[in-house]
mmCIF file of C-alpha atoms and ligand atoms in Angstrom:
data_model
loop_
_atom_site.group_PDB
_atom_site.id
_atom_site.type_symbol
_atom_site.label_atom_id
_atom_site.label_comp_id
_atom_site.label_asym_id
_atom_site.label_seq_id
_atom_site.Cartn_x
_atom_site.Cartn_y
_atom_site.Cartn_z
ATOM 1 C CA MET A 1 0.008 -0.015 -0.003
ATOM 2 C CA LYS A 2 1.327 3.453 -0.909
ATOM 3 C CA PRO A 3 1.646 5.886 1.995
ATOM 4 C CA LYS A 4 -1.520 7.787 2.896
ATOM 5 C CA ILE A 5 -2.051 11.241 1.429
ATOM 6 C CA TRP A 6 -4.102 13.298 3.889
ATOM 7 C CA MET A 7 -6.471 16.183 3.061
ATOM 8 C CA SER A 8 -4.745 18.459 5.523
ATOM 9 C CA SER A 9 -2.115 17.434 8.018
ATOM 10 C CA PRO A 10 0.022 19.429 10.492
ATOM 11 C CA HIS A 11 3.012 21.244 8.949
ATOM 12 C CA MET A 12 5.581 22.426 11.448
ATOM 13 C CA GLY A 13 7.860 25.332 10.648
ATOM 14 C CA GLY A 14 10.832 24.284 12.754
ATOM 15 C CA THR A 15 10.911 26.750 15.667
ATOM 16 C CA GLU A 16 7.917 25.283 17.508
ATOM 17 C CA GLN A 17 9.985 22.859 19.644
ATOM 18 C CA GLY A 18 12.173 25.703 20.855
ATOM 19 C CA TYR A 19 9.174 27.501 22.353
ATOM 20 C CA VAL A 20 7.868 24.257 23.824
ATOM 21 C CA LYS A 21 11.298 23.552 25.324
ATOM 22 C CA GLU A 22 11.262 27.041 26.876
ATOM 23 C CA ALA A 23 7.981 26.080 28.566
ATOM 24 C CA PHE A 24 9.557 22.915 29.943
ATOM 25 C CA ASP A 25 12.733 24.666 31.018
ATOM 26 C CA THR A 26 10.788 27.243 33.013
ATOM 27 C CA ASN A 27 8.195 24.641 34.186
ATOM 28 C CA TRP A 28 5.362 26.684 32.696
ATOM 29 C CA ILE A 29 3.333 23.492 32.001
ATOM 30 C CA ALA A 30 -0.041 25.095 32.609
ATOM 31 C CA PRO A 31 -3.081 26.479 30.928
ATOM 32 C CA LEU A 32 -1.876 30.093 30.448
ATOM 33 C CA GLY A 33 1.687 31.339 30.714
ATOM 34 C CA PRO A 34 4.173 33.444 28.769
ATOM 35 C CA ASN A 35 3.804 31.533 25.478
ATOM 36 C CA VAL A 36 0.055 32.138 25.634
ATOM 37 C CA ASN A 37 0.585 35.886 26.059
ATOM 38 C CA TRP A 38 3.090 36.038 23.181
ATOM 39 C CA PHE A 39 0.900 33.891 20.957
ATOM 40 C CA GLU A 40 -2.052 36.204 21.567
ATOM 41 C CA GLN A 41 0.130 39.156 20.676
ATOM 42 C CA ASP A 42 1.273 37.447 17.453
ATOM 43 C CA VAL A 43 -2.321 36.794 16.403
ATOM 44 C CA GLU A 44 -3.344 40.366 17.324
ATOM 45 C CA LEU A 45 -0.561 41.768 15.162
ATOM 46 C CA PHE A 46 -1.545 39.508 12.285
ATOM 47 C CA LEU A 47 -5.271 40.330 12.380
ATOM 48 C CA ASN A 48 -4.445 44.000 12.886
ATOM 49 C CA ASP A 49 -7.471 46.326 13.065
ATOM 50 C CA ASN A 50 -7.032 46.959 16.840
ATOM 51 C CA ILE A 51 -8.285 43.521 17.664
ATOM 52 C CA HIS A 52 -7.949 41.704 21.023
ATOM 53 C CA VAL A 53 -7.381 37.968 21.265
ATOM 54 C CA ALA A 54 -7.980 35.366 24.009
ATOM 55 C CA ALA A 55 -6.288 32.037 23.260
ATOM 56 C CA LEU A 56 -8.474 29.062 24.202
ATOM 57 C CA SER A 57 -8.399 25.280 24.219
ATOM 58 C CA SER A 58 -10.420 24.978 20.967
ATOM 59 C CA GLY A 59 -12.466 26.791 18.415
ATOM 60 C CA THR A 60 -15.547 25.061 19.778
ATOM 61 C CA ALA A 61 -14.798 26.526 23.228
ATOM 62 C CA GLY A 62 -14.533 29.948 21.540
ATOM 63 C CA LEU A 63 -17.943 29.580 19.931
ATOM 64 C CA HIS A 64 -19.470 28.429 23.238
ATOM 65 C CA LEU A 65 -17.903 31.334 25.200
ATOM 66 C CA GLY A 66 -18.951 33.711 22.429
ATOM 67 C CA LEU A 67 -22.596 32.752 22.869
ATOM 68 C CA VAL A 68 -22.282 33.052 26.649
ATOM 69 C CA LEU A 69 -20.702 36.501 26.308
ATOM 70 C CA LEU A 70 -23.433 37.624 23.904
ATOM 71 C CA GLY A 71 -25.944 36.696 26.590
ATOM 72 C CA VAL A 72 -27.600 33.858 24.653
ATOM 73 C CA LYS A 73 -29.684 31.826 27.100
ATOM 74 C CA ALA A 74 -31.886 28.722 27.247
ATOM 75 C CA GLY A 75 -34.968 29.115 25.048
ATOM 76 C CA ASP A 76 -33.348 31.761 22.764
ATOM 77 C CA GLU A 77 -33.000 31.337 19.015
ATOM 78 C CA VAL A 78 -29.687 31.678 17.184
ATOM 79 C CA ILE A 79 -29.373 31.935 13.385
ATOM 80 C CA CYS A 80 -26.614 29.661 12.078
ATOM 81 C CA GLN A 81 -25.239 28.871 8.630
ATOM 82 C CA SER A 82 -26.573 25.422 7.776
ATOM 83 C CA MET A 83 -23.685 24.282 5.651
ATOM 84 C CA THR A 84 -20.837 23.970 8.173
ATOM 85 C CA PHE A 85 -19.043 21.617 10.571
ATOM 86 C CA SER A 86 -21.191 20.552 13.562
ATOM 87 C CA ALA A 87 -18.853 22.451 15.898
ATOM 88 C CA THR A 88 -20.437 25.718 14.654
ATOM 89 C CA ALA A 89 -23.925 24.624 15.727
ATOM 90 C CA ASN A 90 -23.320 22.453 18.780
ATOM 91 C CA PRO A 91 -22.527 25.349 21.118
ATOM 92 C CA ILE A 92 -26.062 26.692 20.473
ATOM 93 C CA ALA A 93 -27.294 23.542 22.126
ATOM 94 C CA TYR A 94 -24.748 23.852 24.951
ATOM 95 C CA VAL A 95 -26.418 27.051 26.107
ATOM 96 C CA GLY A 96 -29.901 25.508 25.717
ATOM 97 C CA ALA A 97 -30.789 27.745 22.721
ATOM 98 C CA THR A 98 -32.348 26.609 19.455
ATOM 99 C CA PRO A 99 -30.658 26.894 16.079
ATOM 100 C CA VAL A 100 -32.429 28.398 13.079
ATOM 101 C CA PHE A 101 -30.523 27.297 10.005
ATOM 102 C CA VAL A 102 -29.952 29.474 6.951
ATOM 103 C CA ASP A 103 -28.905 28.254 3.510
ATOM 104 C CA SER A 104 -25.835 29.188 1.478
ATOM 105 C CA GLU A 105 -25.576 31.362 -1.656
ATOM 106 C CA LYS A 106 -23.725 30.313 -4.817
ATOM 107 C CA ASP A 107 -20.790 32.783 -4.860
ATOM 108 C CA THR A 108 -19.045 31.837 -1.634
ATOM 109 C CA TRP A 109 -21.093 28.783 -0.514
ATOM 110 C CA ASN A 110 -21.611 30.588 2.759
ATOM 111 C CA MET A 111 -24.658 32.202 4.469
ATOM 112 C CA SER A 112 -27.035 33.860 2.017
ATOM 113 C CA PRO A 113 -27.677 37.454 3.075
ATOM 114 C CA GLU A 114 -31.085 37.459 1.347
ATOM 115 C CA ILE A 115 -32.252 34.300 3.076
ATOM 116 C CA LEU A 116 -30.768 35.576 6.362
ATOM 117 C CA GLU A 117 -32.933 38.682 6.205
ATOM 118 C CA ALA A 118 -36.041 36.693 5.276
ATOM 119 C CA ALA A 119 -35.420 34.417 8.209
ATOM 120 C CA ILE A 120 -34.924 37.305 10.643
ATOM 121 C CA LYS A 121 -38.157 38.937 9.480
ATOM 122 C CA GLU A 122 -40.148 35.754 9.919
ATOM 123 C CA ARG A 123 -38.708 34.930 13.350
ATOM 124 C CA ILE A 124 -39.483 38.494 14.518
ATOM 125 C CA ALA A 125 -43.032 38.161 13.126
ATOM 126 C CA LYS A 126 -43.363 34.962 15.131
ATOM 127 C CA GLY A 127 -42.430 36.978 18.229
ATOM 128 C CA LYS A 128 -38.966 35.512 18.576
ATOM 129 C CA LYS A 129 -36.123 37.842 17.621
ATOM 130 C CA PRO A 130 -32.872 35.844 17.119
ATOM 131 C CA LYS A 131 -30.189 36.562 19.729
ATOM 132 C CA ALA A 132 -27.165 36.044 17.462
ATOM 133 C CA ILE A 133 -26.121 35.261 13.880
ATOM 134 C CA ILE A 134 -23.300 32.804 13.129
ATOM 135 C CA PRO A 135 -21.876 32.994 9.602
ATOM 136 C CA VAL A 136 -18.946 30.735 8.598
ATOM 137 C CA HIS A 137 -16.118 31.145 6.095
ATOM 138 C CA LEU A 138 -16.018 27.633 4.662
ATOM 139 C CA TYR A 139 -12.759 26.296 3.283
ATOM 140 C CA GLY A 140 -11.216 29.763 3.770
ATOM 141 C CA MET A 141 -13.634 31.627 1.484
ATOM 142 C CA PRO A 142 -15.012 34.697 3.278
ATOM 143 C CA ALA A 143 -18.768 34.885 3.685
ATOM 144 C CA LYS A 144 -20.502 38.022 2.398
ATOM 145 C CA MET A 145 -19.665 39.807 5.633
ATOM 146 C CA ASN A 146 -20.356 43.389 4.494
ATOM 147 C CA GLU A 147 -23.931 42.416 3.581
ATOM 148 C CA ILE A 148 -24.408 40.173 6.638
ATOM 149 C CA THR A 149 -23.151 42.703 9.171
ATOM 150 C CA ALA A 150 -25.258 45.458 7.550
ATOM 151 C CA ILE A 151 -28.398 43.296 8.048
ATOM 152 C CA ALA A 152 -27.328 42.404 11.590
ATOM 153 C CA LYS A 153 -26.861 46.076 12.402
ATOM 154 C CA ARG A 154 -30.283 46.971 10.921
ATOM 155 C CA TYR A 155 -32.034 44.444 13.181
ATOM 156 C CA GLU A 156 -29.575 44.995 16.097
ATOM 157 C CA ILE A 157 -28.501 41.362 16.345
ATOM 158 C CA PRO A 158 -24.880 40.557 17.242
ATOM 159 C CA VAL A 159 -22.682 38.505 14.881
ATOM 160 C CA LEU A 160 -20.540 35.609 16.077
ATOM 161 C CA GLU A 161 -18.127 35.022 13.204
ATOM 162 C CA ASP A 162 -16.873 31.449 12.797
ATOM 163 C CA ALA A 163 -13.477 32.043 11.151
ATOM 164 C CA ALA A 164 -12.107 28.620 12.163
ATOM 165 C CA GLU A 165 -11.179 27.799 8.604
ATOM 166 C CA ALA A 166 -10.236 31.308 7.441
ATOM 167 C CA LEU A 167 -7.186 32.609 9.293
ATOM 168 C CA GLY A 168 -5.452 34.776 6.676
ATOM 169 C CA SER A 169 -8.534 35.239 4.467
ATOM 170 C CA SER A 170 -9.872 38.762 3.945
ATOM 171 C CA ILE A 171 -12.290 41.056 2.144
ATOM 172 C CA ASP A 172 -10.762 44.271 0.772
ATOM 173 C CA GLY A 173 -7.816 43.637 3.079
ATOM 174 C CA LYS A 174 -9.894 43.280 6.261
ATOM 175 C CA ARG A 175 -9.138 39.948 7.887
ATOM 176 C CA CYS A 176 -11.729 37.283 8.571
ATOM 177 C CA GLY A 177 -12.437 37.104 12.293
ATOM 178 C CA THR A 178 -12.558 40.904 12.613
ATOM 179 C CA PHE A 179 -16.005 41.473 11.034
ATOM 180 C CA GLY A 180 -18.260 40.181 13.789
ATOM 181 C CA ASP A 181 -18.908 41.450 17.321
ATOM 182 C CA ILE A 182 -16.960 38.346 18.242
ATOM 183 C CA GLY A 183 -14.788 36.184 15.960
ATOM 184 C CA VAL A 184 -13.557 32.677 16.570
ATOM 185 C CA LEU A 185 -10.401 30.972 15.212
ATOM 186 C CA SER A 186 -9.350 27.317 15.413
ATOM 187 C CA PHE A 187 -5.838 25.878 15.629
ATOM 188 C CA ASN A 188 -6.901 22.218 15.413
ATOM 189 C CA GLY A 189 -4.462 19.803 13.748
ATOM 190 C CA ASN A 190 -6.148 19.992 10.361
ATOM 191 C CA LYS A 191 -6.374 23.815 10.097
ATOM 192 C CA ILE A 192 -3.986 26.085 8.179
ATOM 193 C CA ILE A 193 -1.741 26.384 11.274
ATOM 194 C CA THR A 194 -2.112 24.382 14.423
ATOM 195 C CA THR A 195 -1.345 24.316 18.142
ATOM 196 C CA SER A 196 -2.248 20.580 18.110
ATOM 197 C CA GLY A 197 -5.548 21.613 19.573
ATOM 198 C CA GLY A 198 -6.586 25.171 20.265
ATOM 199 C CA GLY A 199 -8.680 28.159 19.337
ATOM 200 C CA ALA A 200 -9.165 31.835 20.028
ATOM 201 C CA LEU A 201 -11.914 34.338 20.691
ATOM 202 C CA VAL A 202 -11.277 37.734 19.142
ATOM 203 C CA SER A 203 -13.070 41.066 19.368
ATOM 204 C CA HIS A 204 -12.579 44.809 19.059
ATOM 205 C CA ASP A 205 -14.164 45.061 22.514
ATOM 206 C CA ALA A 206 -11.273 44.709 24.991
ATOM 207 C CA GLY A 207 -13.765 44.224 27.802
ATOM 208 C CA LEU A 208 -15.349 41.225 26.098
ATOM 209 C CA VAL A 209 -11.953 39.597 25.554
ATOM 210 C CA LYS A 210 -11.019 40.264 29.216
ATOM 211 C CA ASP A 211 -14.283 38.571 30.183
ATOM 212 C CA ALA A 212 -13.446 35.625 27.913
ATOM 213 C CA ARG A 213 -10.089 35.183 29.696
ATOM 214 C CA PHE A 214 -11.893 35.369 33.037
ATOM 215 C CA LEU A 215 -14.656 32.838 32.169
ATOM 216 C CA SER A 216 -12.144 30.481 30.474
ATOM 217 C CA THR A 217 -10.110 30.172 33.651
ATOM 218 C CA GLN A 218 -13.008 29.090 35.916
ATOM 219 C CA ALA A 219 -14.315 32.584 36.621
ATOM 220 C CA ARG A 220 -12.247 33.165 39.754
ATOM 221 C CA ASP A 221 -13.117 36.420 41.537
ATOM 222 C CA GLU A 222 -10.267 38.338 43.107
ATOM 223 C CA ALA A 223 -9.775 36.825 46.568
ATOM 224 C CA PRO A 224 -7.112 34.729 48.375
ATOM 225 C CA HIS A 225 -9.537 31.780 48.442
ATOM 226 C CA TYR A 226 -11.573 30.390 45.551
ATOM 227 C CA GLN A 227 -14.497 32.764 45.157
ATOM 228 C CA HIS A 228 -16.984 32.636 42.300
ATOM 229 C CA SER A 229 -19.932 34.774 41.330
ATOM 230 C CA LYS A 230 -20.259 33.437 37.756
ATOM 231 C CA ILE A 231 -20.265 29.975 36.132
ATOM 232 C CA GLY A 232 -16.762 29.413 34.749
ATOM 233 C CA TYR A 233 -15.163 27.118 32.186
ATOM 234 C CA ASN A 234 -11.773 25.433 31.787
ATOM 235 C CA TYR A 235 -11.189 26.704 28.268
ATOM 236 C CA ARG A 236 -7.813 28.503 28.331
ATOM 237 C CA MET A 237 -5.030 27.463 25.975
ATOM 238 C CA SER A 238 -2.125 25.545 27.500
ATOM 239 C CA ASN A 239 1.335 27.156 27.535
ATOM 240 C CA ILE A 240 2.702 24.063 25.692
ATOM 241 C CA CYS A 241 0.197 24.411 22.850
ATOM 242 C CA ALA A 242 0.809 28.146 22.651
ATOM 243 C CA GLY A 243 4.514 27.384 22.173
ATOM 244 C CA ILE A 244 3.623 25.389 19.049
ATOM 245 C CA GLY A 245 1.408 28.291 18.010
ATOM 246 C CA ARG A 246 4.236 30.861 18.295
ATOM 247 C CA GLY A 247 6.318 28.840 15.883
ATOM 248 C CA GLN A 248 3.336 28.371 13.537
ATOM 249 C CA MET A 249 2.617 32.074 13.453
ATOM 250 C CA GLU A 250 6.103 32.604 11.985
ATOM 251 C CA VAL A 251 5.173 30.529 8.957
ATOM 252 C CA LEU A 252 1.519 31.462 8.528
ATOM 253 C CA ALA A 253 2.209 33.707 5.546
ATOM 254 C CA ASP A 254 4.086 30.853 3.832
ATOM 255 C CA ARG A 255 1.307 28.400 4.616
ATOM 256 C CA ILE A 256 -1.250 30.679 2.906
ATOM 257 C CA LYS A 257 0.986 30.983 -0.167
ATOM 258 C CA GLN A 258 1.524 27.213 -0.236
ATOM 259 C CA ARG A 259 -2.202 26.366 0.092
ATOM 260 C CA ARG A 260 -3.058 28.834 -2.661
ATOM 261 C CA ALA A 261 -0.346 27.276 -4.850
ATOM 262 C CA ILE A 262 -1.939 23.853 -4.326
ATOM 263 C CA TYR A 263 -5.274 25.356 -5.385
ATOM 264 C CA ASP A 264 -3.619 26.812 -8.489
ATOM 265 C CA GLN A 265 -2.209 23.390 -9.418
ATOM 266 C CA TYR A 266 -5.691 21.847 -9.293
ATOM 267 C CA TYR A 267 -7.157 24.778 -11.131
ATOM 268 C CA LYS A 268 -4.624 24.577 -13.929
ATOM 269 C CA LYS A 269 -5.191 20.891 -14.287
ATOM 270 C CA LEU A 270 -8.957 20.725 -14.071
ATOM 271 C CA SER A 271 -10.626 24.086 -14.878
ATOM 272 C CA GLY A 272 -12.398 24.003 -18.163
ATOM 273 C CA LYS A 273 -12.954 20.235 -17.950
ATOM 274 C CA LYS A 274 -16.561 19.423 -18.569
ATOM 275 C CA GLY A 275 -18.770 19.461 -15.497
ATOM 276 C CA ILE A 276 -16.002 20.518 -13.066
ATOM 277 C CA TYR A 277 -16.410 23.842 -11.214
ATOM 278 C CA PHE A 278 -14.128 25.670 -8.781
ATOM 279 C CA MET A 279 -15.077 28.299 -6.195
ATOM 280 C CA ASP A 280 -13.701 31.541 -7.628
ATOM 281 C CA GLU A 281 -12.889 34.523 -5.385
ATOM 282 C CA PRO A 282 -15.390 37.357 -5.823
ATOM 283 C CA ALA A 283 -13.726 40.769 -6.475
ATOM 284 C CA GLY A 284 -11.928 41.968 -3.310
ATOM 285 C CA TYR A 285 -12.193 38.534 -1.667
ATOM 286 C CA PHE A 286 -9.049 36.690 -0.647
ATOM 287 C CA SER A 287 -9.242 33.015 0.459
ATOM 288 C CA ASN A 288 -6.472 31.267 2.358
ATOM 289 C CA ARG A 289 -7.582 28.204 0.294
ATOM 290 C CA TRP A 290 -7.509 26.050 3.408
ATOM 291 C CA LEU A 291 -9.026 23.282 1.328
ATOM 292 C CA THR A 292 -9.336 23.096 -2.442
ATOM 293 C CA THR A 293 -12.920 22.093 -3.263
ATOM 294 C CA LEU A 294 -14.615 21.071 -6.488
ATOM 295 C CA LEU A 295 -18.166 20.745 -7.748
ATOM 296 C CA ILE A 296 -18.747 17.903 -10.174
ATOM 297 C CA HIS A 297 -21.955 17.910 -12.207
ATOM 298 C CA PRO A 298 -22.258 14.243 -13.086
ATOM 299 C CA ASP A 299 -24.525 14.720 -16.115
ATOM 300 C CA GLU A 300 -21.902 16.975 -17.737
ATOM 301 C CA ALA A 301 -18.731 15.300 -16.410
ATOM 302 C CA GLY A 302 -19.756 11.714 -16.994
ATOM 303 C CA PHE A 303 -18.731 10.814 -13.422
ATOM 304 C CA SER A 304 -19.807 11.888 -9.960
ATOM 305 C CA ARG A 305 -17.933 13.288 -7.030
ATOM 306 C CA GLU A 306 -18.385 9.843 -5.370
ATOM 307 C CA ASP A 307 -16.695 8.161 -8.378
ATOM 308 C CA LEU A 308 -13.745 10.529 -7.914
ATOM 309 C CA ARG A 309 -13.686 10.046 -4.111
ATOM 310 C CA LEU A 310 -13.600 6.254 -4.452
ATOM 311 C CA ALA A 311 -10.904 6.426 -7.168
ATOM 312 C CA LEU A 312 -8.710 8.510 -4.796
ATOM 313 C CA GLU A 313 -9.482 6.221 -1.863
ATOM 314 C CA LYS A 314 -8.316 3.209 -3.878
ATOM 315 C CA GLU A 315 -4.944 4.945 -4.154
ATOM 316 C CA ASN A 316 -4.891 5.659 -0.390
ATOM 317 C CA ILE A 317 -5.607 9.366 -1.012
ATOM 318 C CA GLU A 318 -8.046 11.084 1.383
ATOM 319 C CA SER A 319 -10.812 13.287 0.026
ATOM 320 C CA ARG A 320 -14.253 14.083 1.466
ATOM 321 C CA PRO A 321 -17.645 15.392 0.441
ATOM 322 C CA LEU A 322 -18.364 19.004 1.464
ATOM 323 C CA TRP A 323 -19.891 19.598 4.914
ATOM 324 C CA LYS A 324 -23.283 18.002 5.140
ATOM 325 C CA PRO A 325 -25.681 20.804 6.021
ATOM 326 C CA MET A 326 -26.906 20.910 9.607
ATOM 327 C CA HIS A 327 -30.598 20.907 8.591
ATOM 328 C CA MET A 328 -29.975 17.489 7.035
ATOM 329 C CA GLN A 329 -28.274 16.055 10.149
ATOM 330 C CA PRO A 330 -30.270 13.634 12.334
ATOM 331 C CA VAL A 331 -29.169 15.454 15.487
ATOM 332 C CA PHE A 332 -30.841 18.695 14.260
ATOM 333 C CA ALA A 333 -33.922 17.076 12.687
ATOM 334 C CA GLY A 334 -36.941 19.286 13.169
ATOM 335 C CA SER A 335 -34.928 22.529 13.466
ATOM 336 C CA ALA A 336 -36.194 25.550 11.542
ATOM 337 C CA PHE A 337 -34.505 25.996 8.156
ATOM 338 C CA TYR A 338 -34.685 28.728 5.594
ATOM 339 C CA GLY A 339 -33.317 27.828 2.213
ATOM 340 C CA ASP A 340 -33.619 27.293 -1.526
ATOM 341 C CA GLY A 341 -31.739 24.007 -1.963
ATOM 342 C CA THR A 342 -28.285 25.522 -2.544
ATOM 343 C CA SER A 343 -26.404 23.793 0.272
ATOM 344 C CA GLU A 344 -28.125 20.468 -0.480
ATOM 345 C CA LYS A 345 -26.821 20.626 -4.082
ATOM 346 C CA LEU A 346 -23.334 21.652 -2.920
ATOM 347 C CA PHE A 347 -23.258 18.668 -0.582
ATOM 348 C CA GLU A 348 -24.393 16.343 -3.322
ATOM 349 C CA ASN A 349 -21.808 17.446 -5.884
ATOM 350 C CA GLY A 350 -18.890 18.839 -3.840
ATOM 351 C CA LEU A 351 -15.603 17.282 -2.921
ATOM 352 C CA CYS A 352 -12.666 18.464 -0.759
ATOM 353 C CA LEU A 353 -9.252 17.462 -2.182
ATOM 354 C CA PRO A 354 -5.920 16.984 -0.417
ATOM 355 C CA SER A 355 -4.704 20.567 0.212
ATOM 356 C CA GLY A 356 -2.013 20.408 2.881
ATOM 357 C CA SER A 357 0.853 22.882 2.583
ATOM 358 C CA ASN A 358 3.213 19.918 3.064
ATOM 359 C CA LEU A 359 2.080 18.002 -0.034
ATOM 360 C CA THR A 360 5.096 17.157 -2.173
ATOM 361 C CA ASP A 361 5.387 17.088 -5.971
ATOM 362 C CA VAL A 362 5.376 13.301 -5.750
ATOM 363 C CA ASP A 363 2.074 13.433 -3.748
ATOM 364 C CA MET A 364 0.548 15.781 -6.287
ATOM 365 C CA ALA A 365 1.645 13.525 -9.169
ATOM 366 C CA ARG A 366 -0.068 10.565 -7.444
ATOM 367 C CA ILE A 367 -3.253 12.618 -6.951
ATOM 368 C CA PHE A 368 -3.284 13.781 -10.581
ATOM 369 C CA GLU A 369 -2.666 10.236 -11.797
ATOM 370 C CA ALA A 370 -5.759 9.021 -9.884
ATOM 371 C CA ILE A 371 -7.821 11.943 -11.222
ATOM 372 C CA ASP A 372 -6.628 11.217 -14.785
ATOM 373 C CA GLY A 373 -7.834 7.630 -14.376
ATOM 374 C CA ILE A 374 -11.353 8.999 -13.854
ATOM 375 C CA LEU A 375 -11.141 11.738 -16.470
ATOM 376 C CA ASN A 376 -10.135 9.326 -19.263
HETATM 377 C C1 LIG B 1 -12.567 23.291 13.009
HETATM 378 C C2 LIG B 1 -13.843 24.055 13.025
HETATM 379 C C3 LIG B 1 -14.436 24.413 14.227
HETATM 380 C C4 LIG B 1 -13.999 23.904 15.574
HETATM 381 O O1 LIG B 1 -12.748 24.212 15.931
HETATM 382 P P1 LIG B 1 -12.004 23.221 16.993
HETATM 383 O O2 LIG B 1 -10.785 23.978 17.270
HETATM 384 O O3 LIG B 1 -11.744 21.930 16.263
HETATM 385 O O4 LIG B 1 -12.906 23.036 18.147
HETATM 386 C C5 LIG B 1 -15.549 25.235 14.175
HETATM 387 N N1 LIG B 1 -16.099 25.621 13.032
HETATM 388 C C6 LIG B 1 -15.571 25.266 11.845
HETATM 389 C C7 LIG B 1 -16.217 25.750 10.586
HETATM 390 C C8 LIG B 1 -14.429 24.441 11.789
HETATM 391 O O5 LIG B 1 -13.934 24.070 10.643
#
C-alpha cells in the first residue's frame, strides 16, 4: 500500500519545539503562561485592526464562550449557517438555545444574506427575535460579511463570526475574524496552522476579551480563596500548545501561499474540464484556500464526485464530500431551516481534495494520476 495522502495534516515550521522547550525549562506546564501571552500578541498583530485575542483550548470553546458573552440563554433562538461543521452549531445547544438554520448562496457557498434577512423577518413576526447570527467562512472563502453585518446592524442582532477555517482570508484587506462582534479561530491539527488543539476568541471590545479570559479560567473572583460569582469554564489554551502556536505564526504567511499554490495546481489541471467547477474569489475577496474544493456535475462530467472520491481512496488518498448541512443532520432534525436548496446541491456534488501545505510534488503527481484515471 502506498503511503496515505491526507487532506490536511500538521506542517511544522521548525521553531515550535524551541518555544515548547522554553515552557519545559521554565516549568510553565499550565493552561496560560508566557507563550500564551506572546501567541495572543502574534495573532493580534496579524489580524491588525485593533483587535484583542484570547487564546483558548479549541475553536468550539470559543464559539461556546462567544454565545455566553453575547448573553444567549436557554430558550433563545440563534441563526446559524446550515452548511458547516457541527462544531459551529453544537454550542447553540450547549447554552440551551435553538438553532435556526440558513442556507448558502452560490458565490461563496456561505450564508445567504437574502435568506438571512427573510429568516430574521419571519422569526421576529413569530415573536422571537434571534439573539445572534453565526456565519462561517467555509474552506477559507469569506462569507459576504459586508452584507451580513449590515443586516445584523439593521435588526440589532450581534454577529458571532466562525473564522475557524479562514485565518489569513480577507475582504478588501480586512481579515476574517474581525468582522463580527466576536470572531472565533481554530488551531486544530487539520487547520492552516495548528497548536495541536486550540482556538481563540477575538473582538474589538477589549472588555469582552477580558471577560473571555476570566470565564475560560473558571471565573475566579479576586480573593485569596476560591471565590465565584459566575459559572466558569476550563477553556484556556495551554502554555505548551501556545509554544507550538508561536512557531506556527512565523510561517503562517508561507502556509497561505503554499495552500493557494496547491489550489492553483488543481485549477490549472482541471478548470475547463466538462462538468467541473471551482469556487472563484469574488472581487476583493481573498481566500487562504484552506481546502481546495470542486463541484462535479455528473450529467456533464460523466462521473460523480463519489466516483472521484472512491478512485482517490483506492490509491490511499483522502478526500471528502463538502460539509453535510446541519438541517440534514439527524441530530438537528426538526430545526427551523430557511433555504432554496443551494447547500443540499453543494453537498451532493462537492468534494474536498488533499490541500495540505506539506504536499510534495510526488504526492501531487499521485493525486493527478488518480484523477486522470477517472477523467479518461
Ligand atoms: C474546526 C472548526 C471548528 C471547531 O474548531 P475546533 O478547534 O476543532 O474546536 C468550528 N467551526 C468550523 C467551521 C471548523 O472548521
